[in-house]
Coordinates of C-alpha atoms in Angstrom, one line a residue:
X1 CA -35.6 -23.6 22.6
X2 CA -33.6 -26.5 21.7
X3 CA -34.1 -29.4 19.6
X4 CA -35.5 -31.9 22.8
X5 CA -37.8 -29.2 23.5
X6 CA -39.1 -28.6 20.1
X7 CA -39.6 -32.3 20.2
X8 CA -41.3 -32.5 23.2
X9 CA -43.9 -28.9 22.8
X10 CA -44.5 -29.2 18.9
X11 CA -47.8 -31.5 19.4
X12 CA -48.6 -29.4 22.3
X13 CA -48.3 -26.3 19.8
X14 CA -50.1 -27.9 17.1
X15 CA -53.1 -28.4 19.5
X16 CA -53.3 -25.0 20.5
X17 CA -53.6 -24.3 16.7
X18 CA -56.2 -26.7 16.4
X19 CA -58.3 -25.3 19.1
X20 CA -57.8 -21.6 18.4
X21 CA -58.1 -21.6 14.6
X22 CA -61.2 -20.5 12.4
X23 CA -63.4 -23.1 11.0
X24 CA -61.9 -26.6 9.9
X25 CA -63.0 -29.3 8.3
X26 CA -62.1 -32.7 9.9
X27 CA -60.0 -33.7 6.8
X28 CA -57.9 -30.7 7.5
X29 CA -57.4 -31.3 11.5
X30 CA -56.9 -34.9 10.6
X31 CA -54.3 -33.8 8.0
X32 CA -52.7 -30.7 10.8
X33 CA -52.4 -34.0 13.2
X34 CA -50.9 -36.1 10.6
X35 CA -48.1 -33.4 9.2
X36 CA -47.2 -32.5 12.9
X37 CA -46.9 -36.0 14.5
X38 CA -44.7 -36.8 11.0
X39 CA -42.4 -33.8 11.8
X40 CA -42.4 -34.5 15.3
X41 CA -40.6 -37.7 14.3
X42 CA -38.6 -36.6 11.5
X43 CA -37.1 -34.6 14.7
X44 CA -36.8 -37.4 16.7
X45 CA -34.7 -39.5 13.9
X46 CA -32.7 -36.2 14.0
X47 CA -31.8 -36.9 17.8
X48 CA -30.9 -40.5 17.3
X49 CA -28.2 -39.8 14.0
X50 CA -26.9 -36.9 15.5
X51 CA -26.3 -38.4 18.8
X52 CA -24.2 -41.6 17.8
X53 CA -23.6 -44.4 20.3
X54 CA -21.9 -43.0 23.3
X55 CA -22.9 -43.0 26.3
X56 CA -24.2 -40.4 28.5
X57 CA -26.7 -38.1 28.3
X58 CA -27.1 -35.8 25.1
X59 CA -29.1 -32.6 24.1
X60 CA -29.4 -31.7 27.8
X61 CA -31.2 -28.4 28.9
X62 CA -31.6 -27.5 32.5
X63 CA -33.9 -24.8 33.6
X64 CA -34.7 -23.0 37.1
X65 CA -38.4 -23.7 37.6
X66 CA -38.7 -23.9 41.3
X67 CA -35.5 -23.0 42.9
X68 CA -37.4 -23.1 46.7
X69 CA -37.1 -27.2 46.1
X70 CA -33.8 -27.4 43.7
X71 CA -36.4 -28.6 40.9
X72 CA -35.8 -27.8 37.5
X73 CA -37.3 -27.9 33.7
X74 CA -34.6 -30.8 33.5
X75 CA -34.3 -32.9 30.0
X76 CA -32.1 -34.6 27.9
X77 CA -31.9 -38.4 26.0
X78 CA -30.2 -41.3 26.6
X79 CA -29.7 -45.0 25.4
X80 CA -33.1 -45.4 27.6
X81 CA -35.1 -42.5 26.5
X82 CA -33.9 -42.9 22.9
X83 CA -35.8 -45.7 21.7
X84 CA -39.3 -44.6 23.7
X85 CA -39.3 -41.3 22.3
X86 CA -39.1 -42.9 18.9
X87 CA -41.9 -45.4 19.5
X88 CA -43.8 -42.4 21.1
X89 CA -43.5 -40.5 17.9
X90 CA -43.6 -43.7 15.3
X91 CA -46.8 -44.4 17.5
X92 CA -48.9 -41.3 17.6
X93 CA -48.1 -40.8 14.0
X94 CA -50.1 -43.9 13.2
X95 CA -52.9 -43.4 15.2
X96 CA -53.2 -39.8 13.2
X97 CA -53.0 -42.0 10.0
X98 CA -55.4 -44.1 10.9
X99 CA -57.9 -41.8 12.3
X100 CA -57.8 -39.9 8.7
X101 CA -61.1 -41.0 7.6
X102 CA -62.7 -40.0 11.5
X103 CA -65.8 -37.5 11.4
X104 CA -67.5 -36.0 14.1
X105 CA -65.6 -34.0 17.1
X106 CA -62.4 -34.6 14.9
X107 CA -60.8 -31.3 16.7
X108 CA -60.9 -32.3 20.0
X109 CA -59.7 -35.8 19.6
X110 CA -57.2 -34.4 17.6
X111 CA -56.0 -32.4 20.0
X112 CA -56.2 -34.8 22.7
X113 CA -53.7 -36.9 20.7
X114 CA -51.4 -34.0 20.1
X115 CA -51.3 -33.4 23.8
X116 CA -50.9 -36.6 25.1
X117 CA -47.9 -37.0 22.1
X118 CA -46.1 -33.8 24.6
X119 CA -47.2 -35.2 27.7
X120 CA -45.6 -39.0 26.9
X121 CA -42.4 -37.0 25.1
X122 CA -41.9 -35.1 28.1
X123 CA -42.1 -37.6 30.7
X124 CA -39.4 -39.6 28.8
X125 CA -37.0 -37.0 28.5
X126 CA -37.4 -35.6 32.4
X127 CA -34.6 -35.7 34.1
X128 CA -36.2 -34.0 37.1
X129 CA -38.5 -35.9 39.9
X130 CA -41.4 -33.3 40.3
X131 CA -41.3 -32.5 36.2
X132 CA -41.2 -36.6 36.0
X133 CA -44.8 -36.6 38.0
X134 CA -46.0 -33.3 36.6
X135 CA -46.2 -35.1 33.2
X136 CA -47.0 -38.9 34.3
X137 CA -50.5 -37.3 36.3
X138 CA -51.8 -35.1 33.0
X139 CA -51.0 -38.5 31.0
X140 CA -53.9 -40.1 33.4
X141 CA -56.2 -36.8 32.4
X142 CA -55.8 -36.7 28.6
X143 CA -56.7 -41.0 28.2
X144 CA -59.7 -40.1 30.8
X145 CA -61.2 -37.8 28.0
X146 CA -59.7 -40.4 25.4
X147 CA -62.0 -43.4 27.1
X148 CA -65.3 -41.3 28.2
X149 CA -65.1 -39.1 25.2
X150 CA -64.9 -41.6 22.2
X151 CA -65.1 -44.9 24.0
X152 CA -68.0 -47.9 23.5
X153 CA -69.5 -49.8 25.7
X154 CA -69.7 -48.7 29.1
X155 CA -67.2 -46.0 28.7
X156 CA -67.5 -43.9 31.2
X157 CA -67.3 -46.5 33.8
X158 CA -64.2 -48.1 32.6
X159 CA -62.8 -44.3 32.0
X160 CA -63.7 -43.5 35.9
X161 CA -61.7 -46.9 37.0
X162 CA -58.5 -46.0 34.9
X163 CA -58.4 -42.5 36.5
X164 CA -58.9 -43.6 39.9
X165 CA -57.0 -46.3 39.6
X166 CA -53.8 -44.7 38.1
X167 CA -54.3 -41.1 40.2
X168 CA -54.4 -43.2 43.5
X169 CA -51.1 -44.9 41.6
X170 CA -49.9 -41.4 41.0
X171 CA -50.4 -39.9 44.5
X172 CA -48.2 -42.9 46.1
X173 CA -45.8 -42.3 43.6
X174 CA -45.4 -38.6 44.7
X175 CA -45.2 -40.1 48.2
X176 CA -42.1 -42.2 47.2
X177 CA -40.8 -39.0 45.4
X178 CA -40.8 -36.7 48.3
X179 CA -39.4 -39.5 50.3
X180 CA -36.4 -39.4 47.8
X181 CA -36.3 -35.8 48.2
X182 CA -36.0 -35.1 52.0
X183 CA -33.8 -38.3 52.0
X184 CA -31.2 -36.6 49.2
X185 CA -28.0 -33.9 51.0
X186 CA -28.5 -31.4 49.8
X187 CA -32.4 -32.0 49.2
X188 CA -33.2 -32.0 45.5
X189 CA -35.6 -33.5 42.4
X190 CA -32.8 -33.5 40.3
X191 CA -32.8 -37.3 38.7
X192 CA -28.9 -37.1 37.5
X193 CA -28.1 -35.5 41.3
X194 CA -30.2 -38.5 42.9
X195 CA -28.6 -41.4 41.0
X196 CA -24.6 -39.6 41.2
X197 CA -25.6 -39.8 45.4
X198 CA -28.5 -42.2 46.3
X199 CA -30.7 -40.9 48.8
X200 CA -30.9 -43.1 52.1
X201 CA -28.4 -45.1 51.4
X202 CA -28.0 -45.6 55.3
X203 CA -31.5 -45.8 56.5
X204 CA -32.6 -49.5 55.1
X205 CA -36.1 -49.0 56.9
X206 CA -36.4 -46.0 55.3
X207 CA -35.4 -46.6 51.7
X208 CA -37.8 -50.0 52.0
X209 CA -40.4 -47.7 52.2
X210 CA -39.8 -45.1 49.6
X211 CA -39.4 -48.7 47.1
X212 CA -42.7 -49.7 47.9
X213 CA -44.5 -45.9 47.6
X214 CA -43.0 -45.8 44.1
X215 CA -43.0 -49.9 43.5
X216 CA -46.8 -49.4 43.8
X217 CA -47.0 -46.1 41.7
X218 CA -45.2 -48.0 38.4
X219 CA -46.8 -51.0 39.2
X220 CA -50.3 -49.7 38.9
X221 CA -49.0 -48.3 35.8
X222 CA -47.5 -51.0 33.9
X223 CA -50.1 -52.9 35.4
X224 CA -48.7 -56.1 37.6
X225 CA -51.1 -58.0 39.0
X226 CA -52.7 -58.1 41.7
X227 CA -53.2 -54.1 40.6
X228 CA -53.9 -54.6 36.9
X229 CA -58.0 -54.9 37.1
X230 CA -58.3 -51.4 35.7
X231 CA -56.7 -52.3 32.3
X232 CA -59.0 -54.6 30.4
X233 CA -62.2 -52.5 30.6
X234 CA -60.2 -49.4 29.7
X235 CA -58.9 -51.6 26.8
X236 CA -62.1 -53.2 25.8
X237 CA -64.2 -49.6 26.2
X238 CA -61.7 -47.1 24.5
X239 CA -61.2 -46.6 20.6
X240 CA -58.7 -48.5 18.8
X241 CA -56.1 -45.6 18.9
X242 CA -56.4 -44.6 22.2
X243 CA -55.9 -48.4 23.1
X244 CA -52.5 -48.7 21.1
X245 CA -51.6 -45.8 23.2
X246 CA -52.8 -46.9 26.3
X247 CA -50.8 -50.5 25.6
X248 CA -47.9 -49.5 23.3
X249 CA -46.8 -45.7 25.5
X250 CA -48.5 -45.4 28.6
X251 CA -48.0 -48.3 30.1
X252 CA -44.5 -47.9 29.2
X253 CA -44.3 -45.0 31.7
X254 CA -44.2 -47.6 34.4
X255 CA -41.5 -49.8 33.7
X256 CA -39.6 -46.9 32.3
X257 CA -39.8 -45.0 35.9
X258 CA -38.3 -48.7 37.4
X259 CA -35.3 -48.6 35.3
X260 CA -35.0 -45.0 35.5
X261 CA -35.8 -44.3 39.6
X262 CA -36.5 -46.6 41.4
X263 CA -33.0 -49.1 40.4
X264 CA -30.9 -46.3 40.3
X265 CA -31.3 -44.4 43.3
X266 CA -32.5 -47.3 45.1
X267 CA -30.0 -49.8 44.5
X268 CA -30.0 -51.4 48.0
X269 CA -33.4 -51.4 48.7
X270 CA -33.4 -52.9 44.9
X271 CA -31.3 -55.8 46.1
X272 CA -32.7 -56.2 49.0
X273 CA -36.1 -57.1 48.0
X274 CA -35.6 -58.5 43.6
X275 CA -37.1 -61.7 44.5
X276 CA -40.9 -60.1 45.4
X277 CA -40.2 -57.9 42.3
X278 CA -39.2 -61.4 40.4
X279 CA -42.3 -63.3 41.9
X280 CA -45.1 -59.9 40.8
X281 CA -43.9 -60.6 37.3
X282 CA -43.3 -64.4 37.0
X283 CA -47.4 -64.2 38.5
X284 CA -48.3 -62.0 35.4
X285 CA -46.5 -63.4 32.9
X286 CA -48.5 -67.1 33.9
X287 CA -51.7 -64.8 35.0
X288 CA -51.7 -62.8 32.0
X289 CA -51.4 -65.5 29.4
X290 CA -53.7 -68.4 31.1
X291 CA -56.6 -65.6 31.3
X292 CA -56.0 -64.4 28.0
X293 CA -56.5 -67.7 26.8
X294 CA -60.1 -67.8 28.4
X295 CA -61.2 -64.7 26.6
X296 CA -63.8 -64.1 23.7
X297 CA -63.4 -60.8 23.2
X298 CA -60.7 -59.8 21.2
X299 CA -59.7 -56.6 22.6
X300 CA -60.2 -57.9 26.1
X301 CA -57.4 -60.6 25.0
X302 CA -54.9 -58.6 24.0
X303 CA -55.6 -56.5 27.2
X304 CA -54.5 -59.2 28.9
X305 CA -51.2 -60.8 26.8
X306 CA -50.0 -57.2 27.7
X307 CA -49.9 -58.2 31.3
X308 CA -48.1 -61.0 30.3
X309 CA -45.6 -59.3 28.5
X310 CA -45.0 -56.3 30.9
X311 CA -44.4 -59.1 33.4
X312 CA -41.0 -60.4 30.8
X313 CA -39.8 -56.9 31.5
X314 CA -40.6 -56.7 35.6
X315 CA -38.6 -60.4 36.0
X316 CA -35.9 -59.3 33.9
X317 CA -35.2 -55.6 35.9
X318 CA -35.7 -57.4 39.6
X319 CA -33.1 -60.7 37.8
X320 CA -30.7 -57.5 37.5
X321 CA -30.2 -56.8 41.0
X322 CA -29.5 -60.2 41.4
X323 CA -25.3 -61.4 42.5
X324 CA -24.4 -63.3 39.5
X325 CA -22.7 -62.7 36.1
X326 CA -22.8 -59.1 35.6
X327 CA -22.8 -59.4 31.9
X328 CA -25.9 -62.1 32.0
X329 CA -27.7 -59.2 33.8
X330 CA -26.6 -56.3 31.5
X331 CA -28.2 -58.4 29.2
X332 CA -31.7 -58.8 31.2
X333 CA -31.8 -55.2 30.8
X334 CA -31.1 -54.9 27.3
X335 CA -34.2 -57.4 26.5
X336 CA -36.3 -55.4 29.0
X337 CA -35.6 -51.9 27.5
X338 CA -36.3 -54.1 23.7
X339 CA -39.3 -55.5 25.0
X340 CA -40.9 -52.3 25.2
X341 CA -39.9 -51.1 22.2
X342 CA -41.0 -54.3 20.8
X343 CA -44.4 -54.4 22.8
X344 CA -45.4 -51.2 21.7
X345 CA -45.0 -51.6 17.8
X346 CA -46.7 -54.9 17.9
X347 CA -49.2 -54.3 20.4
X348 CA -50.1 -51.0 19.1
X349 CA -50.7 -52.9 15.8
X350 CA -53.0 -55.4 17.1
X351 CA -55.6 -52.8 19.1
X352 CA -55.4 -50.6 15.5
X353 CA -56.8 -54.1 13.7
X354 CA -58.9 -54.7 16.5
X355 CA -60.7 -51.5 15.4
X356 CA -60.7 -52.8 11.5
X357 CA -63.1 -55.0 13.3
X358 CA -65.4 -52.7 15.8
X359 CA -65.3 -50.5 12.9
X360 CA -67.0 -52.8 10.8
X361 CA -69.2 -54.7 12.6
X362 CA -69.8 -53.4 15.9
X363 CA -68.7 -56.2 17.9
X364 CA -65.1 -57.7 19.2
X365 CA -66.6 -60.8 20.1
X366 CA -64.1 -63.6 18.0
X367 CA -66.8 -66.4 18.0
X368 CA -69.0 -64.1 15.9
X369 CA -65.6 -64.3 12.5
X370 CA -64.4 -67.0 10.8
X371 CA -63.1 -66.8 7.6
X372 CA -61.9 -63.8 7.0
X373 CA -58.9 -64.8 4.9
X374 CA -61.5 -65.5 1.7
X375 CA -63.6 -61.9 2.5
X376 CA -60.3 -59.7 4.0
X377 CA -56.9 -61.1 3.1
X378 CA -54.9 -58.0 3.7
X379 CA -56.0 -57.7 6.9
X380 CA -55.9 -61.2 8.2
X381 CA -52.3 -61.2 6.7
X382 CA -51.3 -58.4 9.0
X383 CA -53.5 -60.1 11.9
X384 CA -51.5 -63.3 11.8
X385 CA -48.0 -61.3 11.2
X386 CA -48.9 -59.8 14.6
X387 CA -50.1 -62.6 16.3
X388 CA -47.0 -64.3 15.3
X389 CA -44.5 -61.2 16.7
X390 CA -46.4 -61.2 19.9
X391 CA -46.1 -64.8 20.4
X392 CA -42.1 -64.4 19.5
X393 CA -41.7 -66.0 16.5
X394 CA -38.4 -65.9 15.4
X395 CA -37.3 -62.9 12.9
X396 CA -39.3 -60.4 14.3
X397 CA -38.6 -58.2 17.5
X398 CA -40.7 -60.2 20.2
X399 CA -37.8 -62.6 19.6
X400 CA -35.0 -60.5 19.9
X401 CA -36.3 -59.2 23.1
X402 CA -37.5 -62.3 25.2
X403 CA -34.4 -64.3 24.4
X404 CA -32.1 -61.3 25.7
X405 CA -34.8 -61.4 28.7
X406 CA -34.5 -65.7 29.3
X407 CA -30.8 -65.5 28.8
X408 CA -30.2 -62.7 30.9
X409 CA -32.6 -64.1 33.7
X410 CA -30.9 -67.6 33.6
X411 CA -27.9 -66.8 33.5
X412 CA -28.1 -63.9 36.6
X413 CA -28.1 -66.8 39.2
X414 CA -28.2 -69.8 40.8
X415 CA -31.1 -72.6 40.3
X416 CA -33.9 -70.1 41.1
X417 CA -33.1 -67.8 38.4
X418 CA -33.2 -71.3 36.1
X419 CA -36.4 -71.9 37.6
X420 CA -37.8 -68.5 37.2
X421 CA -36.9 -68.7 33.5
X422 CA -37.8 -72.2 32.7
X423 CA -41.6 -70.9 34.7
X424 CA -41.7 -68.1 32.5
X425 CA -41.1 -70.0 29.5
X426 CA -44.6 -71.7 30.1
X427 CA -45.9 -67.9 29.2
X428 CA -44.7 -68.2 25.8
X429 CA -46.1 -72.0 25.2
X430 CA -49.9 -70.5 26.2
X431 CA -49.0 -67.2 24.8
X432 CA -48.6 -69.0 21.6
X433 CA -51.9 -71.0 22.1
X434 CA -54.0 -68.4 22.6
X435 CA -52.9 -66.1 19.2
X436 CA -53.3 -69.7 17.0
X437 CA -56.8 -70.1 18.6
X438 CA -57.4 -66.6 17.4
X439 CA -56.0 -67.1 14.1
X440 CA -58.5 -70.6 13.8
X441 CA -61.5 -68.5 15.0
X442 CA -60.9 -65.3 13.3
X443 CA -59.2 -66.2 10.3
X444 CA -59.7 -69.7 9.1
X445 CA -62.5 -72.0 9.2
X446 CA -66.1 -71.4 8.4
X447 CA -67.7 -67.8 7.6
X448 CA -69.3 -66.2 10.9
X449 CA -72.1 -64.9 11.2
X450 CA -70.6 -61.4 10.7
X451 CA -67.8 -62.7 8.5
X452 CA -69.8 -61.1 5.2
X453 CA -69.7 -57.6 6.9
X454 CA -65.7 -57.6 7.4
X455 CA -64.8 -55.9 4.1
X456 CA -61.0 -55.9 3.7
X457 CA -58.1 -53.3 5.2
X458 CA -58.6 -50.2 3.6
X459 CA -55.3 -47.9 2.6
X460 CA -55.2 -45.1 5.7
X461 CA -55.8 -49.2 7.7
X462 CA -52.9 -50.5 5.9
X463 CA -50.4 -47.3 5.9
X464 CA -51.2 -47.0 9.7
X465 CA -50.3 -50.7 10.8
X466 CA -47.8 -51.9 8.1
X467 CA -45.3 -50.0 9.5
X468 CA -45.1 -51.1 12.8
X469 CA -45.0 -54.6 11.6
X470 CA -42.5 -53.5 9.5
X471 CA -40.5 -52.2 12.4
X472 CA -40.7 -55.0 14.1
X473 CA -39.5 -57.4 11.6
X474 CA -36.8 -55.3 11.0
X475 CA -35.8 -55.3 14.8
X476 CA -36.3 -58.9 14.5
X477 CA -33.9 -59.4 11.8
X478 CA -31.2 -56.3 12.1
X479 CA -31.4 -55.5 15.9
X480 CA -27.7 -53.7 15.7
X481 CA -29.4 -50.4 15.0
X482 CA -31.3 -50.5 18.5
X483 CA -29.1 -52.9 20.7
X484 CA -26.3 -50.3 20.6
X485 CA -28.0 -47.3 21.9
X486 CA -29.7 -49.4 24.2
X487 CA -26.5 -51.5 25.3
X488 CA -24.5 -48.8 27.3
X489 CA -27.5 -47.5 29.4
X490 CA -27.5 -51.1 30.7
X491 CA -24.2 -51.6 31.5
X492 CA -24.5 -48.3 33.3
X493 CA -27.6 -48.9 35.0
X494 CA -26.4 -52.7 36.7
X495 CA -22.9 -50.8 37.7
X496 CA -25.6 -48.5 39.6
X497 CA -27.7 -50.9 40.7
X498 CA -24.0 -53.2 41.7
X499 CA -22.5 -50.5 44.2

């Protein structure tokens, strides 16, 4: 086995322990999940000093798995897969932190985690169309059980609408896959085979039409509106940790499948049709923001400012199949790739203090708090460090990523690129509306009525959180580190996308 495969199976193998071993107390499966998520990522920091900053693809490993259809246990890292394996583990680590004090069925959401850590691990490492899907549809099953297992509210509706949702997404998706198999010579899943030779490269019809199958399959997924309805109730109903990894990995798997399929090996059919991709994500970044800023419910907001910000990413990736300056477009990439890093830390961040919250009083209703800096100052300082790195304060990664996303889109094209950017902008202003409203009712002015039942961040709270804040401001200040494994997977990606 090698080192990408230990990374991708350990949390797989430390849920089979979990489930198969004698008695445990919760502390100790809380602890297992803890010490394997931390080694899982001690592995992946192994992966990203031992691979440097060349291009290419590195720890490869290709299998025969079904040699009938030329598919293949197919893996390996690049200057894409990198950084979301390293959020993936960063991630999941801090949800087993902050789940340390959880009692009751402790085991099985333990091992939930752990399998959803391999699942998300191996999908961004496939390199292989059917091991791609094999590992994007048992993502949809282990958040089911996440949402109607240890949700609130009306859980096992909301947990019924993400998997129906999402599985009709998935079953499109394999359409568009299949598509891109009989339309490959020879026919293959191979993803390194299928972006070397794009399939249908001379049936325009055709290729249209595998787009759209797979369009809709990541769009579901990331979610764009019109196709995003699923999200908030599966935000609002799950637990805070299966939240941050609903927002901060699995919606990820969308986007990720654009840059990684979709552009690639559909370069034309990319071209053709980048101004309906641009127009889906300029409507949810103005969608996403304008009803977040109608929303009470705290976890029901941030639900939908992650609309808003997958939208960023979905405007910069159709701006690079655009004819203009092909460094302004490597650099759309670049910021989209950042922004999901970014997204993922921060957001991840703000559904973990969301659950400070439920877990304290029950309720995510904002208009209930006020305060909270006298009775919780830890907490409402990492609340308002947040709010600020969503909104893209300066400093922190939000930043970093949506200026490499406005100058990237601006500079693309002709005036209606500008105009796309200068419309998108306008997300920002409300996005930075609605996080100070928060702040006012949350955090300052009068006690709320439940403001005397908030007790402050406690430490597992506080080591679960601070890092991914920490992270971020780090990206926001020294982005080096990141920009230059990201930086030649997007020049290679607009070359592909260019021919």
């Amino acid at each position: 086995m090698t080192v990408l495969s230990l990374v991708i199976f350990l949390p797989l193998s430390a849920a089979l322990g979990l489930c198969t071993a004698p008695r445990l107390g919760d502390r100790a499966v809380t602890w297992i999940w803890t010490a394997a998520s931390a080694a899982d990522l001690a592995l992946v920091i192994g992966l990203w000093a031992g691979r440097g900053n060349g291009d290419g693809v590195s720890y490869e490993e290709d299998v025969r798995w079904i040699p009938s259809v030329r598919a293949g246990y197919h893996v390996g890292v690049d200057g894409l897969s990198l950084p979301l394996l390293a959020l993936t583990s960063l991630l999941f680590l801090m949800c087993a932190v902050h789940s340390l004090r959880r009692t009751g069925r402790t085991r099985a959401f333990a091992a939930l985690f752990l399998f959803l850590q391999t699942v998300s691990l191996g999908l961004f490492a496939a390199l292989d169309l059917l091991l791609f899907f094999v590992f994007f549809d048992l993502s949809i099953v282990g958040m089911y059980f996440v949402i109607a297992g240890w949700g609130h509210g009306d859980r096992t509706r909301s947990a019924l609408k993400f998997f129906l949702y999402t599985f009709l997404g998935s079953l499109v998706l394999l359409l568009g896959f299949i598509g891109l198999y009989l339309g490959a010579d020879p026919h293959t899943f191979d993803m390194v085979e299928l972006t070397r030779t794009p399939a249908l490269a001379g049936s325009p019809g055709l290729a249209g039409l595998v787009l759209l199958a797979i369009g809709i399959g990541f769009a579901i997924k990331t979610p764009v509106v019109p196709l995003h309805t699923w999200l908030p109730p599966a935000h609002t109903d799950a637990p805070a940790a299966g939240s941050a990894i609903l927002a901060g990995i699995l919606l990820k798997m969308g986007t990720y499948g654009l840059v990684r399929i979709a552009m690639p090996m559909l370069p034309d059919a990319w071209r053709r049709y980048i101004w309906v991709i641009i127009i889906l994500g300029l409507v949810s970044v103005l969608y996403g923001a304008l009803v977040a800023f109608a929303q009470e419910d705290v976890k029901r907001l941030i639900a939908y400012t992650s609309v808003n910000h997958m939208g960023y990413i979905i405007v910069a990736l159709g701006a690079a199949g655009a004819a203009g300056d092909a460094a302004a477009r490597r650099l759309a990439v670049t910021g989209a790739v950042t922004q999901m890093v970014s997204h993922g830390l921060i957001t991840g961040a703000l559904f973990l203090l969301s659950g400070v919250l439920y877990d304290r009083a029950d309720t995510y209703d904002m208009g209930r708090f006020g305060g909270l800096a006298r009775t919780a100052p830890r907490f409402s300082g990492l609340v308002a460090v947040a709010a600020f790195a969503s909104l893209g304060l300066p400093g922190l990664s939000g930043f970093i990523a949506e200026f490499q996303i406005f100058t990237g889109v601006i500079g693309s094209g002709g005036a209606g690129l500008v105009a796309v950017g200068a419309l998108a902008i306008l997300g920002i202003l409300i996005t930075a509306a609605l996080f100070l409203r928060l702040l006012h009712r949350t955090v300052l002015g009068p006690p709320g009525e439940l403001t005397s039942l908030v007790t402050d961040a406690r430490r597992g709270e506080l080591a679960a959180v601070v890092p991914l804040l920490a992270l971020a401001a780090v990206i926001g200040v020294a982005p080096r580190f990141l920009l230059d494994v990201i930086e030649p997977f997007s020049a290679t990606v607009v070359s592909l996308v260019a021919r």
